Coordinates of N, CA and C in Angstrom, one line a residue:
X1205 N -5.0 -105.8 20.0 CA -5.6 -104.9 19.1 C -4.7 -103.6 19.0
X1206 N -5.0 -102.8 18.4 CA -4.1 -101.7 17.5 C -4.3 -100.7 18.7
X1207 N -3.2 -99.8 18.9 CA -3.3 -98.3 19.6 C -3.2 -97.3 18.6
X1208 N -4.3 -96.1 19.5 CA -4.9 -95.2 17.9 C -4.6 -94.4 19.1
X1209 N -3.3 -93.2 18.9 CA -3.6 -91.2 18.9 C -4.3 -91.2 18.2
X1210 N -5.4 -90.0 19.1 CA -6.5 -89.6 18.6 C -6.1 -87.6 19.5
X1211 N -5.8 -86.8 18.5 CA -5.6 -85.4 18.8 C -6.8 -84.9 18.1
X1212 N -7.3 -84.0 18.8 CA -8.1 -83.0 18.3 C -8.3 -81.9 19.3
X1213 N -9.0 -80.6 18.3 CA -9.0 -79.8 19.6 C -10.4 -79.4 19.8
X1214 N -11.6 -80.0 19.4 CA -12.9 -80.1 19.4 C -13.1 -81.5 20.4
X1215 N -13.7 -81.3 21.5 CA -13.8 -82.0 22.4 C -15.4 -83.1 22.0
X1216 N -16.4 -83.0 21.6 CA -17.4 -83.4 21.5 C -16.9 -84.2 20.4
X1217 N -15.8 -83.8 19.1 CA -15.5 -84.5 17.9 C -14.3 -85.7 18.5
X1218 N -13.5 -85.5 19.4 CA -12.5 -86.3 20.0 C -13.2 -87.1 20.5
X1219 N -14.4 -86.8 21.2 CA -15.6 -88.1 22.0 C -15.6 -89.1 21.1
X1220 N -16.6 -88.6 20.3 CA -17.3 -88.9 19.3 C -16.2 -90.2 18.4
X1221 N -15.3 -89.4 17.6 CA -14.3 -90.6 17.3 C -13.9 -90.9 18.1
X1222 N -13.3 -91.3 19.5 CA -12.9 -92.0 20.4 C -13.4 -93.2 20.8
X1223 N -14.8 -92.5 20.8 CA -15.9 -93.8 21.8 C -16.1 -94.8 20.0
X1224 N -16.2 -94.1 18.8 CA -16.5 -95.2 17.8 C -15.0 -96.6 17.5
X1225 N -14.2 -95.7 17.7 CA -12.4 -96.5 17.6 C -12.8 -97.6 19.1
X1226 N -13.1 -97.0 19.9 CA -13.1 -98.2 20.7 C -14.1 -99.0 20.7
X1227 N -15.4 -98.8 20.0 CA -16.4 -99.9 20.2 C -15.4 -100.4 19.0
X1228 N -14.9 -100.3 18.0 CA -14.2 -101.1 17.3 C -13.1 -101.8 17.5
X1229 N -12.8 -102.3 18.6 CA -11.6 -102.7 19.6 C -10.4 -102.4 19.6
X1230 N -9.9 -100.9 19.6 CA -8.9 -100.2 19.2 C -8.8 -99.9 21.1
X1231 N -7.4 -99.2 21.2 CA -7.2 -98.9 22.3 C -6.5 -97.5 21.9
X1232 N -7.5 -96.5 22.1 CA -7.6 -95.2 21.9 C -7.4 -94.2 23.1
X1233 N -5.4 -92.9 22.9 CA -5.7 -92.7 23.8 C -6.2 -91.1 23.2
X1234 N -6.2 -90.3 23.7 CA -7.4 -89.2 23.0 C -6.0 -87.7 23.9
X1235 N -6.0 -87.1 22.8 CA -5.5 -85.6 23.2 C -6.3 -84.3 22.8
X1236 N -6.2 -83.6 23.7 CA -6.6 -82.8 22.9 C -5.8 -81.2 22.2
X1237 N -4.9 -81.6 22.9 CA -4.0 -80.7 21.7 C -2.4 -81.4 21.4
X1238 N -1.6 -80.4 20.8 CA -0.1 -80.6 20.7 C 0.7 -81.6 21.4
X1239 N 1.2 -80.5 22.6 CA 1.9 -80.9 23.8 C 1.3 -82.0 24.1
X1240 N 0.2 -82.2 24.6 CA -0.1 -83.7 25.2 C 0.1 -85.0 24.2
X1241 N 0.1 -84.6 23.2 CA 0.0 -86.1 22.0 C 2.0 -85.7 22.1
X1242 N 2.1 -84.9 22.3 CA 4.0 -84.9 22.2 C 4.4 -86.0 23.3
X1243 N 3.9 -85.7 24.8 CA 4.2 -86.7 25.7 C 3.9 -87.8 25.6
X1244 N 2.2 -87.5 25.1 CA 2.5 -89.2 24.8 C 2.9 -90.1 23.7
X1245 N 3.3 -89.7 22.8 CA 4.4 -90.4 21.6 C 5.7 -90.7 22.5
X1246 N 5.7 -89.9 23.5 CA 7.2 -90.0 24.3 C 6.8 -91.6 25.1
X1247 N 5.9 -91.3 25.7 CA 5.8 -92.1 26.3 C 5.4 -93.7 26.2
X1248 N 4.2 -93.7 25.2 CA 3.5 -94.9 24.2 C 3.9 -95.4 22.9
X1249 N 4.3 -96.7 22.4 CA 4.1 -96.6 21.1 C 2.7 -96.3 20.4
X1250 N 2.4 -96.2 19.3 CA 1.0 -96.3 18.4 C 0.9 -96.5 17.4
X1251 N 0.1 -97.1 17.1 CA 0.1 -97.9 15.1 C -0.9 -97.5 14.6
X1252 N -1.5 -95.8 14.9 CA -1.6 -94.8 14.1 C -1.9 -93.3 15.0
X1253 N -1.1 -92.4 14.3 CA -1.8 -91.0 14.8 C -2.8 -90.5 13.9
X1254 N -4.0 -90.2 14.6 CA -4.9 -89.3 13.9 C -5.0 -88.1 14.7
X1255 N -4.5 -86.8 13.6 CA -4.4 -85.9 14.2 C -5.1 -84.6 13.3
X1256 N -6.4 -83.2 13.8 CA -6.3 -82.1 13.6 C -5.4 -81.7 12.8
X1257 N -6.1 -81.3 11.6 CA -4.4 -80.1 10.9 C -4.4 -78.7 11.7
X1258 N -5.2 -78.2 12.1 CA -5.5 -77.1 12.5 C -6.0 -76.8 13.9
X1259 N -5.3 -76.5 14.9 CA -5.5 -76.3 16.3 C -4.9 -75.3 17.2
X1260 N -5.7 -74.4 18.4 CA -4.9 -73.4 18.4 C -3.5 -73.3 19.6
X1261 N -3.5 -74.5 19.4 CA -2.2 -75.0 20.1 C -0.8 -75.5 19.4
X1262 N -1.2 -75.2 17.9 CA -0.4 -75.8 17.4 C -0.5 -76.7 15.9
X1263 N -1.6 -77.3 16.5 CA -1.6 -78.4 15.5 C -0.8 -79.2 14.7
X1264 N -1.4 -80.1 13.8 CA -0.8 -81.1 12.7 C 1.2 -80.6 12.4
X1265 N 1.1 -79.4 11.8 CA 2.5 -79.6 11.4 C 3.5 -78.9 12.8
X1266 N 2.8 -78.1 13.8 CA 3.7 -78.1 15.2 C 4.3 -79.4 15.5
X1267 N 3.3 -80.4 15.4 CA 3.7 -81.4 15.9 C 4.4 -82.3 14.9
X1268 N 4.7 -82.3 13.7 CA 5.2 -83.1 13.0 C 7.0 -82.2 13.1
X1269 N 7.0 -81.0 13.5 CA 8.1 -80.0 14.0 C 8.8 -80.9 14.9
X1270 N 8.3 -80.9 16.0 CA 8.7 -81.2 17.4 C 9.3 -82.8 16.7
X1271 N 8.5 -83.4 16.4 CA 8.3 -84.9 16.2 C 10.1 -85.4 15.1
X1272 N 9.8 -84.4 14.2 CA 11.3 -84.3 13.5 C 12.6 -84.2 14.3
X1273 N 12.7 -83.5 15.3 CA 13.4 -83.4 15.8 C 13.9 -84.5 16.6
X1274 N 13.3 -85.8 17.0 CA 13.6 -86.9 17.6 C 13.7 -88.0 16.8
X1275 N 13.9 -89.1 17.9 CA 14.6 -90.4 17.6 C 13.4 -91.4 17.5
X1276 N 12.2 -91.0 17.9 CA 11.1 -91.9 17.9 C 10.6 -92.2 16.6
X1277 N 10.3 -93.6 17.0 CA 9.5 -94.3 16.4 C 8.3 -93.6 15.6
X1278 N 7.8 -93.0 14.4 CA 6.8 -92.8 14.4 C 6.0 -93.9 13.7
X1279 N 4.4 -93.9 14.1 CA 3.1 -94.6 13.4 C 2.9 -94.0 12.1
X1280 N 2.1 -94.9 11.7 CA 1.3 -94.2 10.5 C 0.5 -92.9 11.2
X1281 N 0.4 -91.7 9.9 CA -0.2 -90.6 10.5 C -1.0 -90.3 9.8
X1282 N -2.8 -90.0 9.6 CA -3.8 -89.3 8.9 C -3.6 -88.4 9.7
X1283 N -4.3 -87.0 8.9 CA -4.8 -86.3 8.9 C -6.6 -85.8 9.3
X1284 N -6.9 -85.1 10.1 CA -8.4 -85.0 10.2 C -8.5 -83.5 10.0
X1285 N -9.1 -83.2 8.7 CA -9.4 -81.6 8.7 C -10.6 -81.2 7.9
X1286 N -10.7 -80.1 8.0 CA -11.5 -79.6 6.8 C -11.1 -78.5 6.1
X1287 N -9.9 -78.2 6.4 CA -8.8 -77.0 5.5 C -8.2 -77.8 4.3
X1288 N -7.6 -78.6 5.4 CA -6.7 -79.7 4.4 C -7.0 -80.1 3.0
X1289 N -6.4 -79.6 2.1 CA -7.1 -80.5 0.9 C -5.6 -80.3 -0.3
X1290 N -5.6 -81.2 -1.6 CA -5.0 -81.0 -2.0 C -3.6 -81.7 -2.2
X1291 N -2.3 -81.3 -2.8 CA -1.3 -82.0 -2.8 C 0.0 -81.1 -1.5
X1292 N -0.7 -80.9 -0.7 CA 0.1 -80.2 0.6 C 1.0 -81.6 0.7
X1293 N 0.3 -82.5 1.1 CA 0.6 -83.5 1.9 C 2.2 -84.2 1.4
X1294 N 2.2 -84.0 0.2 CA 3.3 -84.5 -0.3 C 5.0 -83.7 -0.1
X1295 N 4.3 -82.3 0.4 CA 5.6 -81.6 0.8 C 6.0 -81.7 2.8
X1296 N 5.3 -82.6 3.2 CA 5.5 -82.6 4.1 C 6.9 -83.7 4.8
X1297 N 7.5 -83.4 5.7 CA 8.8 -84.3 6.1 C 8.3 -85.6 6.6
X1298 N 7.0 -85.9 6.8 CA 6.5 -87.1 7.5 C 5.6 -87.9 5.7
X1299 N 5.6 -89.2 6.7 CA 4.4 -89.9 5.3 C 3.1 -89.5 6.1
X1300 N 1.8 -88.9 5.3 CA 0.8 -89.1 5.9 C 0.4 -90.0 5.2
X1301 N -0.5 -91.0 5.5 CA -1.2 -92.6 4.8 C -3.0 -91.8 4.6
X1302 N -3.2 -90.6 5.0 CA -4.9 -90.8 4.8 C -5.0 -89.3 5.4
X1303 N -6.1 -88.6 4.5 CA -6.6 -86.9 4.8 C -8.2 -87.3 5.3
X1304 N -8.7 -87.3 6.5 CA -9.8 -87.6 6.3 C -10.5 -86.3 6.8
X1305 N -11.7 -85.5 5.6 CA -11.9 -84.5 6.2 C -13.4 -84.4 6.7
X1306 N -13.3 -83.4 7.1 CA -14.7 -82.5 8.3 C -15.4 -82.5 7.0
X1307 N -16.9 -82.4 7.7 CA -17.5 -83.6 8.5 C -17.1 -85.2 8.1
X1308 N -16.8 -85.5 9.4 CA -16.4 -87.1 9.3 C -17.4 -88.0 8.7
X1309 N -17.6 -88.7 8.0 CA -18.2 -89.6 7.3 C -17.9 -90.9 8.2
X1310 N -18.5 -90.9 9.0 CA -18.7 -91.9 9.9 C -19.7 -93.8 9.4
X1311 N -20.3 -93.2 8.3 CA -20.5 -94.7 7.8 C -19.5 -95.3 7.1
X1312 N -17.7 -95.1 6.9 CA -16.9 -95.5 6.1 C -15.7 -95.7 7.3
X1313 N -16.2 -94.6 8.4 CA -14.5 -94.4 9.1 C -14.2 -95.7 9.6
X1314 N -15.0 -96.3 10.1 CA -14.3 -97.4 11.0 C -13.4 -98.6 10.1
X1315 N -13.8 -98.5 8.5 CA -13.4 -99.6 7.6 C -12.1 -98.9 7.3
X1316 N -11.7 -97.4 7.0 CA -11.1 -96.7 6.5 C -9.7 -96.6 7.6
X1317 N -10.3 -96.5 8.7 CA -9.1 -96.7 9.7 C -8.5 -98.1 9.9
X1318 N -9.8 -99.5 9.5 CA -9.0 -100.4 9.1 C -8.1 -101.4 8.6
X1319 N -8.3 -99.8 7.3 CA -7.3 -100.4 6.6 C -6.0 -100.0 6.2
X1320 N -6.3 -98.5 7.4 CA -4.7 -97.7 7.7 C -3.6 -98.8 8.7
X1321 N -4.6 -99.5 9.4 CA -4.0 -100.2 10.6 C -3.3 -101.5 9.7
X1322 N -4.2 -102.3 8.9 CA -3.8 -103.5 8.2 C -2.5 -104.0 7.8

């Protein structure tokens, strides 16, 4: 089954999507800010990041910074925000595949993630 980064910096919403990705047999590892989803991209591959745009560690485009800078492999990358909106996405140095915003719409997410994975 598929490995899902899962960054956020709301700890009850990182549950919450975490524990649903894995009852869906995903192998989800869960960050909750920047630096730690940095190590582990270092360390893991993953066949998607779902990441926070907005964190006070950094967030979405810190890490697409750092992430530029290297040789790795990247996954497919959504977005999870509720700032986010619009045609941002297109000026960014990464492909994002999916914006999915606050409040999560959790009767769709699980189909929606996959069909980022597909």
């Amino acid at each position: 089954m598929a490995k899902i980064l899962l960054i956020d910096d709301e700890p009850e919403l990182l549950e919450i999507m975490g524990d649903r990705l894995e009852d869906d047999g995903y192998t989800v590892v869960k960050c909750g800010g920047t630096p730690e989803a940095i190590e582990a991209i270092k360390l893991q591959k993953f066949d998607l990041l779902l990441c926070d745009y907005t964190m006070p560690c950094g967030g979405f485009l810190n890490l697409v910074n750092v992430l530029s800078q290297t040789q790795l492999e990247l996954p497919k990358i959504a977005i999870i925000s509720g700032h986010a909106k619009g045609d941002f996405v297109k000026s960014l140095s990464v492909p994002v595949v999916k914006i999915f915003e606050k409040p999560i719409n959790f009767e769709n997410f699980s189909d929606e993630v996959a069909k980022l994975i597909s």
